[in-house]
CSV table of C-alpha atoms in Angstrom, one decimal:
chain,number,residue,atom,x,y,z
A,1,MET,CA,-8.2,1.0,-26.0
A,2,ARG,CA,-5.4,0.1,-23.9
A,3,LYS,CA,-1.8,1.4,-25.0
A,4,ILE,CA,1.3,-0.5,-25.0
A,5,PHE,CA,4.8,0.0,-25.2
A,6,ILE,CA,7.3,-2.4,-26.1
A,7,MET,CA,10.7,-2.5,-25.3
A,8,GLU,CA,12.6,-5.5,-27.1
A,9,ASP,CA,15.9,-6.0,-28.5
A,10,ASP,CA,14.7,-8.5,-31.3
A,11,ILE,CA,13.1,-5.8,-33.9
A,12,ASP,CA,11.3,-8.6,-35.6
A,13,LEU,CA,10.2,-9.9,-32.7
A,14,ALA,CA,9.1,-6.4,-31.7
A,15,ASP,CA,6.9,-6.2,-34.7
A,16,ASN,CA,5.4,-9.6,-34.4
A,17,ILE,CA,4.3,-8.4,-31.0
A,18,ALA,CA,2.9,-5.3,-32.2
A,19,GLU,CA,0.7,-6.9,-35.1
A,20,ILE,CA,-0.4,-9.5,-32.4
A,21,LEU,CA,-1.5,-6.6,-30.2
A,22,LYS,CA,-3.4,-4.3,-32.8
A,23,LEU,CA,-5.2,-7.5,-33.9
A,24,HIS,CA,-6.3,-7.7,-30.5
A,25,THR,CA,-7.3,-3.9,-30.4
A,26,PHE,CA,-4.5,-2.6,-28.2
A,27,ASP,CA,-2.8,0.6,-29.6
A,28,VAL,CA,0.8,0.1,-29.8
A,29,VAL,CA,2.2,3.6,-28.9
A,30,GLY,CA,6.0,2.6,-29.2
A,31,LYS,CA,8.8,0.3,-30.0
A,32,GLU,CA,12.4,0.5,-29.0
A,33,ASN,CA,15.5,-1.9,-28.7
A,34,SER,CA,17.6,0.5,-26.6
A,35,ALA,CA,17.0,1.8,-23.2
A,36,GLU,CA,18.6,5.1,-24.2
A,37,ASN,CA,16.2,7.8,-24.3
A,38,SER,CA,13.5,5.3,-23.9
A,39,PHE,CA,12.5,6.8,-20.5
A,40,LYS,CA,11.6,10.1,-22.2
A,41,LEU,CA,9.4,8.3,-25.1
A,42,ILE,CA,7.5,6.1,-22.2
A,43,THR,CA,6.8,9.5,-20.4
A,44,GLU,CA,5.6,11.0,-23.5
A,45,ALA,CA,3.2,8.3,-24.8
A,46,ASN,CA,1.9,7.5,-21.5
A,47,PRO,CA,1.2,3.8,-22.0
A,48,ASP,CA,-1.2,1.5,-19.7
A,49,ILE,CA,1.2,-1.2,-19.9
A,50,VAL,CA,5.0,-1.5,-20.7
A,51,LEU,CA,6.1,-4.7,-22.1
A,52,MET,CA,9.7,-4.8,-21.3
A,53,ASP,CA,12.6,-7.2,-22.5
A,54,ILE,CA,15.4,-7.8,-19.8
A,55,VAL,CA,18.1,-7.9,-22.4
A,56,LEU,CA,18.3,-4.7,-24.5
A,57,VAL,CA,20.6,-3.1,-26.7
A,58,GLY,CA,23.3,-1.1,-25.4
A,59,LYS,CA,24.6,-0.6,-21.4
A,60,ILE,CA,21.4,-0.5,-19.9
A,61,ASP,CA,19.0,-3.6,-19.3
A,62,GLY,CA,15.5,-3.9,-19.0
A,63,ILE,CA,15.6,-4.2,-15.2
A,64,GLN,CA,17.8,-0.9,-15.1
A,65,LEU,CA,15.1,0.9,-17.3
A,66,ALA,CA,11.9,-0.6,-15.0
A,67,GLU,CA,13.7,0.8,-12.0
A,68,GLN,CA,13.9,4.4,-13.6
A,69,ILE,CA,10.3,3.9,-14.6
A,70,ARG,CA,9.6,3.0,-11.0
A,71,GLU,CA,11.2,6.1,-9.4
A,72,LYS,CA,8.9,8.6,-11.7
A,73,LEU,CA,5.8,7.0,-13.2
A,74,GLU,CA,3.0,4.6,-11.9
A,75,ILE,CA,2.7,2.1,-15.3
A,76,PRO,CA,2.5,-1.6,-14.9
A,77,ILE,CA,5.6,-3.5,-16.1
A,78,ILE,CA,5.6,-7.1,-17.6
A,79,PHE,CA,9.0,-8.4,-18.0
A,80,ILE,CA,9.4,-10.7,-21.2
A,81,THR,CA,12.5,-12.7,-21.3
A,82,GLY,CA,14.2,-16.0,-22.8
A,83,ASN,CA,16.4,-16.2,-19.7
A,84,SER,CA,15.2,-17.8,-16.9
A,85,ASP,CA,18.8,-17.5,-15.0
A,86,GLN,CA,18.3,-17.1,-11.2
A,87,SER,CA,20.7,-13.8,-11.1
A,88,TYR,CA,17.7,-12.1,-13.4
A,89,LEU,CA,14.9,-13.6,-11.3
A,90,GLN,CA,16.6,-12.3,-8.3
A,91,ARG,CA,16.8,-8.8,-9.8
A,92,ILE,CA,13.4,-8.8,-10.9
A,93,SER,CA,11.8,-9.5,-7.7
A,94,ASN,CA,13.4,-6.7,-6.1
A,95,ILE,CA,11.4,-4.4,-8.4
A,96,ASP,CA,7.8,-3.9,-8.2
A,97,ASN,CA,6.8,-5.7,-11.3
A,98,ASP,CA,3.3,-6.7,-12.3
A,99,SER,CA,4.0,-9.8,-14.3
A,100,PHE,CA,6.4,-12.0,-16.2
A,101,ILE,CA,6.3,-14.0,-19.4
A,102,LEU,CA,9.0,-16.5,-20.5
A,103,LYS,CA,9.9,-17.0,-24.1
A,104,PRO,CA,8.7,-18.5,-26.2
A,105,PHE,CA,5.2,-17.6,-25.4
A,106,THR,CA,1.7,-18.3,-27.1
A,107,ILE,CA,-0.5,-15.7,-28.2
A,108,ASP,CA,-2.9,-16.6,-25.8
A,109,VAL,CA,-0.6,-16.4,-22.8
A,110,LEU,CA,0.6,-12.6,-24.2
A,111,ILE,CA,-3.0,-11.3,-24.2
A,112,THR,CA,-4.1,-13.1,-21.2
A,113,THR,CA,-1.1,-11.8,-19.1
A,114,ILE,CA,-1.8,-8.1,-20.6
A,115,ASN,CA,-5.5,-8.4,-19.4
A,116,LEU,CA,-5.1,-9.7,-16.2
A,117,THR,CA,-2.0,-7.3,-15.0
A,118,PHE,CA,-4.0,-4.7,-16.4
A,119,LEU,CA,-7.0,-5.4,-14.2
A,120,LYS,CA,-4.7,-6.0,-11.4
A,121,TYR,CA,-3.7,-2.5,-11.8
A,122,LEU,CA,-7.0,-0.8,-11.7
A,123,ARG,CA,-8.1,-2.8,-8.7
A,124,LYS,CA,-5.0,-2.0,-6.8
A,125,LYS,CA,-5.6,2.0,-8.0
A,126,ALA,CA,-9.1,1.6,-6.7
A,127,GLU,CA,-8.1,0.3,-3.4
A,128,LYS,CA,-5.5,3.5,-2.9
A,129,ASN,CA,-5.8,4.9,0.3
A,130,ILE,CA,-5.4,8.8,0.7
A,131,PHE,CA,-3.7,10.3,3.8
A,132,ASN,CA,-4.7,14.0,4.0
A,133,ILE,CA,-2.4,16.4,6.0
A,134,ARG,CA,-2.3,20.1,6.6
A,135,ASP,CA,0.8,21.6,5.0
A,136,LYS,CA,1.4,25.5,5.5
A,137,ASP,CA,-2.4,25.9,5.8
A,138,PHE,CA,-2.9,23.9,2.4
A,139,LEU,CA,-4.9,20.2,2.4
A,140,VAL,CA,-2.4,17.9,0.9
A,141,PRO,CA,-3.7,14.3,-0.2
A,142,LEU,CA,-0.9,11.9,0.3
A,143,ASP,CA,-0.8,8.7,-1.6
A,144,GLU,CA,0.1,5.9,1.0
A,145,ASP,CA,1.9,4.3,-1.4
A,146,ASN,CA,4.5,7.3,-1.5
A,147,ILE,CA,5.1,7.7,2.3
A,148,ILE,CA,8.2,5.7,3.0
A,149,MET,CA,8.4,6.3,6.9
A,150,LEU,CA,7.0,8.5,9.6
A,151,LYS,CA,9.1,9.6,12.7
A,152,ALA,CA,7.7,11.3,16.1
A,153,ASP,CA,9.3,14.8,16.9
A,154,GLY,CA,7.9,16.2,20.2
A,155,PRO,CA,4.3,17.3,19.3
A,156,PHE,CA,4.8,16.8,15.6
A,157,THR,CA,5.2,14.0,13.1
A,158,LYS,CA,7.8,14.1,10.3
A,159,ILE,CA,6.4,12.3,7.3
A,160,ASN,CA,9.3,11.0,4.7
A,161,THR,CA,7.7,10.7,1.4
A,162,LYS,CA,9.3,10.0,-2.3
A,163,ASP,CA,9.4,13.3,-3.1
A,164,LYS,CA,9.2,15.7,0.1
A,165,VAL,CA,9.5,15.8,3.7
A,166,TYR,CA,6.4,17.3,5.7
A,167,LEU,CA,6.0,18.2,9.2
A,168,ILE,CA,2.4,18.2,10.9
A,169,ARG,CA,1.2,19.0,14.1
A,170,SER,CA,-0.1,15.7,15.4
A,171,ILE,CA,1.8,13.3,17.6
A,172,LEU,CA,2.8,10.2,16.0
A,173,LYS,CA,0.1,8.0,17.9
A,174,ASP,CA,-2.7,10.0,16.6
A,175,VAL,CA,-1.3,9.5,12.8
A,176,VAL,CA,-1.0,5.6,13.3
A,177,GLY,CA,-4.8,4.8,13.1
A,178,LYS,CA,-5.2,6.8,9.8
A,179,LEU,CA,-2.9,4.6,8.0
A,180,SER,CA,-3.4,1.2,6.2
A,181,GLU,CA,-2.3,-1.7,8.8
A,182,LYS,CA,-1.3,-3.8,5.7
A,183,LYS,CA,1.2,-1.6,4.9
A,184,PHE,CA,2.6,0.3,8.1
A,185,ILE,CA,3.9,-1.0,10.9
A,186,ARG,CA,5.1,0.8,14.4
A,187,ILE,CA,8.5,-1.0,15.0
A,188,HIS,CA,9.7,1.8,17.4
A,189,LYS,CA,8.0,4.3,19.8
A,190,SER,CA,9.0,7.0,17.3
A,191,TYR,CA,8.8,5.3,13.9
A,192,LEU,CA,6.2,4.2,11.5
A,193,ILE,CA,7.4,2.5,8.7
A,194,ASN,CA,5.9,1.4,4.8
A,195,ILE,CA,7.0,-2.1,4.8
A,196,ASN,CA,7.1,-1.8,1.1
A,197,TYR,CA,10.1,0.2,1.3
A,198,VAL,CA,11.9,-2.3,3.3
A,199,THR,CA,15.0,-3.6,1.6
A,200,ALA,CA,16.9,-5.4,4.7
A,201,PHE,CA,16.3,-6.0,8.4
A,202,ASN,CA,17.9,-7.7,11.5
A,203,SER,CA,17.0,-7.7,15.1
A,204,LYS,CA,18.2,-4.4,15.7
A,205,GLU,CA,17.4,-2.1,12.8
A,206,VAL,CA,15.7,-1.9,9.4
A,207,ILE,CA,16.9,-0.4,6.2
A,208,ILE,CA,14.2,1.5,4.7
A,209,GLY,CA,14.9,3.4,1.6
A,210,GLU,CA,18.1,5.3,2.2
A,211,PHE,CA,17.5,5.2,6.0
A,212,LYS,CA,18.5,3.1,8.9
A,213,VAL,CA,15.6,2.9,11.7
A,214,PRO,CA,15.8,1.4,15.0
A,215,ILE,CA,13.3,-1.6,15.6
A,216,ARG,CA,12.3,-2.2,19.2
A,217,ARG,CA,12.2,-5.5,20.6
A,218,GLY,CA,9.1,-7.6,20.3
A,219,TYR,CA,8.3,-6.0,17.0
A,220,LEU,CA,10.3,-8.1,14.9
A,221,LYS,CA,8.3,-11.2,14.5
A,222,GLU,CA,5.1,-8.8,13.5
A,223,LEU,CA,7.4,-7.2,10.8
A,224,GLU,CA,8.4,-10.5,9.5
A,225,GLN,CA,4.6,-11.9,9.3
A,226,LEU,CA,3.8,-8.5,7.4
A,227,LEU,CA,6.7,-8.9,4.9
A,228,ILE,CA,5.7,-12.8,4.1
A,229,ASN,CA,2.4,-11.9,3.6
A,230,ARG,CA,3.4,-9.1,1.2
A,231,LEU,CA,5.5,-11.8,-0.8
A,232,ASN,CA,2.3,-14.2,-0.9
A,233,ASN,CA,-0.1,-11.4,-2.2
């Protein structure tokens, strides 16, 4: 039974959604109308999907809460909102969300979106690539999605992940072929980056996470094409 956590500022609507989901054999493991303390509750409930209203009670909205979830948890998020304002859509597009439902919606739309989102998540999870490295004589499996970038450092390669920095005894050239070509691109002789973390770029440098990385002439078009492909998928 798939577990759903509902974030909705309208308590009556949240109750209605919960009843609908229960009738369709979903397990509603939580309902909250405010983002305050919700991250902890979501973590404890460990749902399969979070239904996230953009407008919540309090100072923190659903988009900000989704950003917190994305930083620490791997849970599909379906945004639900009655506001199609361009500013909201722009903010949502900057988050790795899994789907979007515009109010008012039908029961069929709700259930179909949840089912398709979960199937998409399972397929994505099955396609994950693991990059095994040696760190202090221990074998460490790194999820490609958590790798932000790699930097050449003489006979070593420095790997920046979301959680830690690793230094492995391999030159960058030997590492390149072991990572997905759909996610990683070498934009400079000393840098290999994960395009999913790119937030901005120009002809001279790329902003990736908290880093500014130089881009070598000739790599710009390839980077642009990979980013276009990511948006279209």
